[in-house]
Tab-separated table of C-alpha atoms in Angstrom:
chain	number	residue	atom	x	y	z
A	1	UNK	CA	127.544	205.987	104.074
A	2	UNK	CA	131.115	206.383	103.011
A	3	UNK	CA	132.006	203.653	100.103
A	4	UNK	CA	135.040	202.566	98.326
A	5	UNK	CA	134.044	200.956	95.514
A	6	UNK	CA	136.477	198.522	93.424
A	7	UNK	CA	136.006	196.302	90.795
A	8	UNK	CA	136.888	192.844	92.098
A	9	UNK	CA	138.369	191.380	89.038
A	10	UNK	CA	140.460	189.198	88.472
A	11	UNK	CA	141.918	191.536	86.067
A	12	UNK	CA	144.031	189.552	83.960
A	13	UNK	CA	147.127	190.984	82.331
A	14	UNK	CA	150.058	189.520	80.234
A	15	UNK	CA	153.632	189.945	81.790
A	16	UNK	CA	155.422	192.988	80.765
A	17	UNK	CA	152.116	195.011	80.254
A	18	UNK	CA	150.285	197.672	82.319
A	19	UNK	CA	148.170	196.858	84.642
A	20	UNK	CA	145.723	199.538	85.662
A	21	UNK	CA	143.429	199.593	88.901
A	22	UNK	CA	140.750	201.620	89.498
A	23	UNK	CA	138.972	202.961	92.413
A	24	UNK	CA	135.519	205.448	93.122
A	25	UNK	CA	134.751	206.464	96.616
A	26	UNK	CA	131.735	208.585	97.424
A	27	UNK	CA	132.966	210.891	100.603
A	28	UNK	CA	134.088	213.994	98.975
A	29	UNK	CA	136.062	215.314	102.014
A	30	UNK	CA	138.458	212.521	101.374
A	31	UNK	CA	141.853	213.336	101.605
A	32	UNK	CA	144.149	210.647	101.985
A	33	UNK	CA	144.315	207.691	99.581
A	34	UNK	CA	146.308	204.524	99.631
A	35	UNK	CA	147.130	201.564	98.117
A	36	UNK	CA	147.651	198.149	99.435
A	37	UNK	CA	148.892	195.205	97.859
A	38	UNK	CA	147.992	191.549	99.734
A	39	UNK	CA	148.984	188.245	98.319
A	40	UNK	CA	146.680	185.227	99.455
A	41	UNK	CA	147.153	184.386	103.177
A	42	UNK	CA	149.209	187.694	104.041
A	43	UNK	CA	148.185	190.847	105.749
A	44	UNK	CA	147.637	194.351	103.360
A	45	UNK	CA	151.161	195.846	102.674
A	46	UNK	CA	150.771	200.109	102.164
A	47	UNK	CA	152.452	200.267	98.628
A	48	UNK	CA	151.613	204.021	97.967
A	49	UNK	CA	149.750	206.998	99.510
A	50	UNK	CA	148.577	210.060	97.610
A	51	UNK	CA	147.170	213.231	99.157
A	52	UNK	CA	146.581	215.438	95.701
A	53	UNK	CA	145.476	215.723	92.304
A	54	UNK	CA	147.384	214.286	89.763
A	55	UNK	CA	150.272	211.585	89.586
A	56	UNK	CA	152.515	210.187	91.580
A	57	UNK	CA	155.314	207.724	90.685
A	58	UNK	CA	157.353	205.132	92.923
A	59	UNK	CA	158.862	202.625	90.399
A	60	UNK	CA	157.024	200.841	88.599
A	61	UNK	CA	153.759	202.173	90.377
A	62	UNK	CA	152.240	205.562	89.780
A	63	UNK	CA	149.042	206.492	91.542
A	64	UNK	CA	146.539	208.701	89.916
A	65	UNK	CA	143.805	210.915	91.565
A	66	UNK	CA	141.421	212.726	90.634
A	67	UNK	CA	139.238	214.578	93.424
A	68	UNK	CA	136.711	216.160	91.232
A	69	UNK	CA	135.614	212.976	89.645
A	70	UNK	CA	136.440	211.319	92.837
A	71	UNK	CA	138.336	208.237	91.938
A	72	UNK	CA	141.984	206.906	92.372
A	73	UNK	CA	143.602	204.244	90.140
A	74	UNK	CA	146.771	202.710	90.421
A	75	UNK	CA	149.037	201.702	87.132
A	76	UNK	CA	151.479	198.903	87.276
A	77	UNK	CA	154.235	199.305	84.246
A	78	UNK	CA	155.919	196.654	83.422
A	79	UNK	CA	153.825	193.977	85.368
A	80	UNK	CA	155.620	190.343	86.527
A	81	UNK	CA	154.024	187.660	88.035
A	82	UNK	CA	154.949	188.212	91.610
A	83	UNK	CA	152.829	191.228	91.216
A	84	UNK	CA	150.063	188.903	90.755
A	85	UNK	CA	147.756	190.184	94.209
A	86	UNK	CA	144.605	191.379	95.486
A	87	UNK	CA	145.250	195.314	95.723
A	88	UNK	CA	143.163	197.379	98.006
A	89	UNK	CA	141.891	200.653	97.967
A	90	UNK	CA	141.797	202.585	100.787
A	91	UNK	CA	140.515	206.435	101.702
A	92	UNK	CA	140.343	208.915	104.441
A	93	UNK	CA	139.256	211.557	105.785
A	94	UNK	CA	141.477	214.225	107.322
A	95	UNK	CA	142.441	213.796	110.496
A	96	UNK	CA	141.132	210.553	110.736
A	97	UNK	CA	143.004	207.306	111.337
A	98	UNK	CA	140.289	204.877	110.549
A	99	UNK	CA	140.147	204.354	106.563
A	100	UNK	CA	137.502	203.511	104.683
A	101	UNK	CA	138.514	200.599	102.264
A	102	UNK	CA	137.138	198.258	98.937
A	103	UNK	CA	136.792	195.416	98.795
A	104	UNK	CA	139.632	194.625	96.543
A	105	UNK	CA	140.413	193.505	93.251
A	106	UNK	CA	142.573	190.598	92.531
A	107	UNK	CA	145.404	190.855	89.568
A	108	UNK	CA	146.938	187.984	87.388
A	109	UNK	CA	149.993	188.689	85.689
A	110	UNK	CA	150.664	185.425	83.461
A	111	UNK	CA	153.673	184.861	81.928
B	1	UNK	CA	161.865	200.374	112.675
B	2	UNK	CA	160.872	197.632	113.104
B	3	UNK	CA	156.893	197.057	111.971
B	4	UNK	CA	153.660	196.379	113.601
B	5	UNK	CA	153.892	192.929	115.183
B	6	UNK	CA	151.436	190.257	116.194
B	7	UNK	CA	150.924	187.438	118.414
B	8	UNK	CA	150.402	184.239	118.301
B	9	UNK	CA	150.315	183.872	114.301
B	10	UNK	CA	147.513	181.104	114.426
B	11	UNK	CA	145.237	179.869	116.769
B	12	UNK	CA	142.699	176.933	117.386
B	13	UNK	CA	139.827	177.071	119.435
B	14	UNK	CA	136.694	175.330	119.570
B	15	UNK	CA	133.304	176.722	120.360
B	16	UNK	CA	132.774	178.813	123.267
B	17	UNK	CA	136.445	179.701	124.390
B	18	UNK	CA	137.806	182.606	124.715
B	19	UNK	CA	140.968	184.179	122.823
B	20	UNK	CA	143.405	187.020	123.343
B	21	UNK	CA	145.352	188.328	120.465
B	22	UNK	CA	148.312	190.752	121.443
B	23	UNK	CA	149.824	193.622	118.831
B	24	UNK	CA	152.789	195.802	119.328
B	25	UNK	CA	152.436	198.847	117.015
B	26	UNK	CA	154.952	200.763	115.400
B	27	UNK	CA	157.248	202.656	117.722
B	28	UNK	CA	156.125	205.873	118.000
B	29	UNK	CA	152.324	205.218	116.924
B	30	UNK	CA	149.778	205.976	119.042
B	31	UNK	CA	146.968	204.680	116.921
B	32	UNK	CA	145.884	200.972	116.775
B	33	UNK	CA	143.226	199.585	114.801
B	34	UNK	CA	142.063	195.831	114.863
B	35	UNK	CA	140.077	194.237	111.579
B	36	UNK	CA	138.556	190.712	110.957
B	37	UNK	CA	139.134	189.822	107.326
B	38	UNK	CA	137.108	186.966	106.126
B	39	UNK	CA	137.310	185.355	102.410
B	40	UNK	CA	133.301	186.472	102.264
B	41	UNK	CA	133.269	189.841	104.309
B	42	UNK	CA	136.537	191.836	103.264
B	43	UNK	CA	138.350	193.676	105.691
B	44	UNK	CA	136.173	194.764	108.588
B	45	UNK	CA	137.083	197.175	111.196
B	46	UNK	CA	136.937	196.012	114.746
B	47	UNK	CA	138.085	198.887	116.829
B	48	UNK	CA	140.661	201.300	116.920
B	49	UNK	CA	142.193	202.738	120.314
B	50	UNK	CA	144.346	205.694	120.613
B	51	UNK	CA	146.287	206.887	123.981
B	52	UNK	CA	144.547	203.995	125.867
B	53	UNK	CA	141.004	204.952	124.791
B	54	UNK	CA	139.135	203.198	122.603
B	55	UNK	CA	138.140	205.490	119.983
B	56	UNK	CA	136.005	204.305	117.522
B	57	UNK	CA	134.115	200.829	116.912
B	58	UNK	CA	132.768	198.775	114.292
B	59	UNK	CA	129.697	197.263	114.181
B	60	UNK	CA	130.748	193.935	115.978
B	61	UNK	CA	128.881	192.008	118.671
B	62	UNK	CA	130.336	192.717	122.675
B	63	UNK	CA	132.175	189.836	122.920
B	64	UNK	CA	134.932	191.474	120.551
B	65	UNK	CA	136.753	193.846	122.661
B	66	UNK	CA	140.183	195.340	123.507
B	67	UNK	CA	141.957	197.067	125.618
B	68	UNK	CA	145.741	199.252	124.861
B	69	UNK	CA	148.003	199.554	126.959
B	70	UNK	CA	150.478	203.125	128.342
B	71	UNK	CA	153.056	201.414	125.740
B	72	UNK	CA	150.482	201.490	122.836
B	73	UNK	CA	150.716	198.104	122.738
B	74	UNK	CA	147.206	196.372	122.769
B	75	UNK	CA	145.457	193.330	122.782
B	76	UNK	CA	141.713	191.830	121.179
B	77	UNK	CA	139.678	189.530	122.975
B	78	UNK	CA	136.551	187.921	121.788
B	79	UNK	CA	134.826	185.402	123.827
B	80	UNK	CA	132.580	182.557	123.719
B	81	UNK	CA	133.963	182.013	120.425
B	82	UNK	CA	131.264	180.389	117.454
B	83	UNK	CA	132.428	178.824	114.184
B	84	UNK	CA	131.830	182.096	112.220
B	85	UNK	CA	134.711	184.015	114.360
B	86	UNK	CA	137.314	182.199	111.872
B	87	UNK	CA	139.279	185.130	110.495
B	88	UNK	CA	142.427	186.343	109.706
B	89	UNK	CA	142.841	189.094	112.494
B	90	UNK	CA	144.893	192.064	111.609
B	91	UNK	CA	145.985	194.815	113.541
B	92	UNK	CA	147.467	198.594	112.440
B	93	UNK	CA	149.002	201.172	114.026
B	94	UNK	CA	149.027	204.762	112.217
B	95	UNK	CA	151.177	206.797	111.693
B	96	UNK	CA	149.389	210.287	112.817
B	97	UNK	CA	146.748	212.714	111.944
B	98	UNK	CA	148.599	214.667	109.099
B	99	UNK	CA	149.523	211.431	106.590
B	100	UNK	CA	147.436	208.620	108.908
B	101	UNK	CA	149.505	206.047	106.831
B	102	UNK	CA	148.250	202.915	108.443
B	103	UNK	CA	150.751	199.622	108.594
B	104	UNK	CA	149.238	195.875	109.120
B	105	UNK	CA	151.217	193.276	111.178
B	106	UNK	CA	151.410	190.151	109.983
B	107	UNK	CA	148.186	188.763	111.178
B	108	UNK	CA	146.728	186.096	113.330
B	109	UNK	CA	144.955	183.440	111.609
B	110	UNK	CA	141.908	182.328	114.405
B	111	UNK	CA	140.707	178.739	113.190
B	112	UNK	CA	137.048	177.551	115.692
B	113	UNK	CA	136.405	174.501	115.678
């Protein structure tokens, strides 16, 4: 049974701090790892993908992965409220198109 | 490009009808996945059809099913709707094999009555 596991929060952070996300998935052939951001009532909005080991930056997100221990977190610098979501993990195989994702965990960025 | 869309945005139905949801993927994708998302459940893959075949399926009961068209464009139907079919429905298209990116429309919010 693949699994994406993510703590569901909320994780509560202070505006202007780092917010950091974490993600575990259990299929080791994974190769393709995203994250999506949703805000209450909207659909999942792809925010970054990330196909090897180490970092990758996009403005104020980077995405970490690490195959070996198998996980994937995502860091938020600089965190406002409107970042204030549920963010979703999400992993593949590849040459799949049907991801496996978590359940979520919810962020709070208070002022 | 423009992005996945979706159609109608919300729905109400009572007990026992029948819906039809309608998505037009991105252009270009080939690849289009349906999910029920529920408060309780999560996201929950539905189906996913590629090149007018369906592909793969979740573990849903036979009254979910779908159909895609030679355009890629596709549509969900679920009949004899019951209570616990309220859902946000989403649909994705994907970008391809190498980077299978997958984009969500904007969703269509199914209310039973």
């Amino acid at each position: 049974q693949k699994e994406v596991e993510q703590n569901s929060g909320p994780l509560s952070v202070p505006e202007g701090a780092i917010a950091s996300l974490n993600c575990t998935y259990s299929d080791r052939v994974s190769q393709s790892f995203f994250w999506y951001r949703q805000y209450s009532g909207k659909s999942p909005e792809l925010i970054m993908s990330i196909y090897s080991n180490g970092d990758k930056e996009d403005g104020r997100f980077t995405a970490q992965l690490n195959k070996a221990s198998q996980y994937v977190s995502l860091l938020i610098r600089d965190s406002q409220p409107s970042d204030s979501a549920t963010y979703l993990c999400a992993v593949n195989r590849g040459g799949s198109y049907i991801p496996t994702f978590g359940r979520g965990t919810s962020l709070i960025v208070h002022p | 490009k423009a992005g996945v869309t979706q159609t109608p945005r919300y729905l109400i139905k009572t007990r026992g009808q029948q819906v039809t949801l309608s998505c037009s993927p991105i252009s270009g994708h080939r690849s289009v996945s349906w999910y029920q998302q529920t408060p309780g459940q999560g996201l929950q893959f539905l189906f996913e059809y590629f090149s007018e075949t369906q592909r793969n399926k979740g573990n849903f009961p036979g009254r979910f099913s779908g159909r895609q068209f030679s355009n890629s464009r596709s549509e969900m139907n679920v009949s004899t709707l019951e209570l616990g079919d309220s859902a946000l429905y989403l649909c994705a298209s994907t970008s391809g094999p190498e980077y299978n990116e997958q984009f969500f429309g904007p969703g269509t919010r199914l209310t039973v009555l």
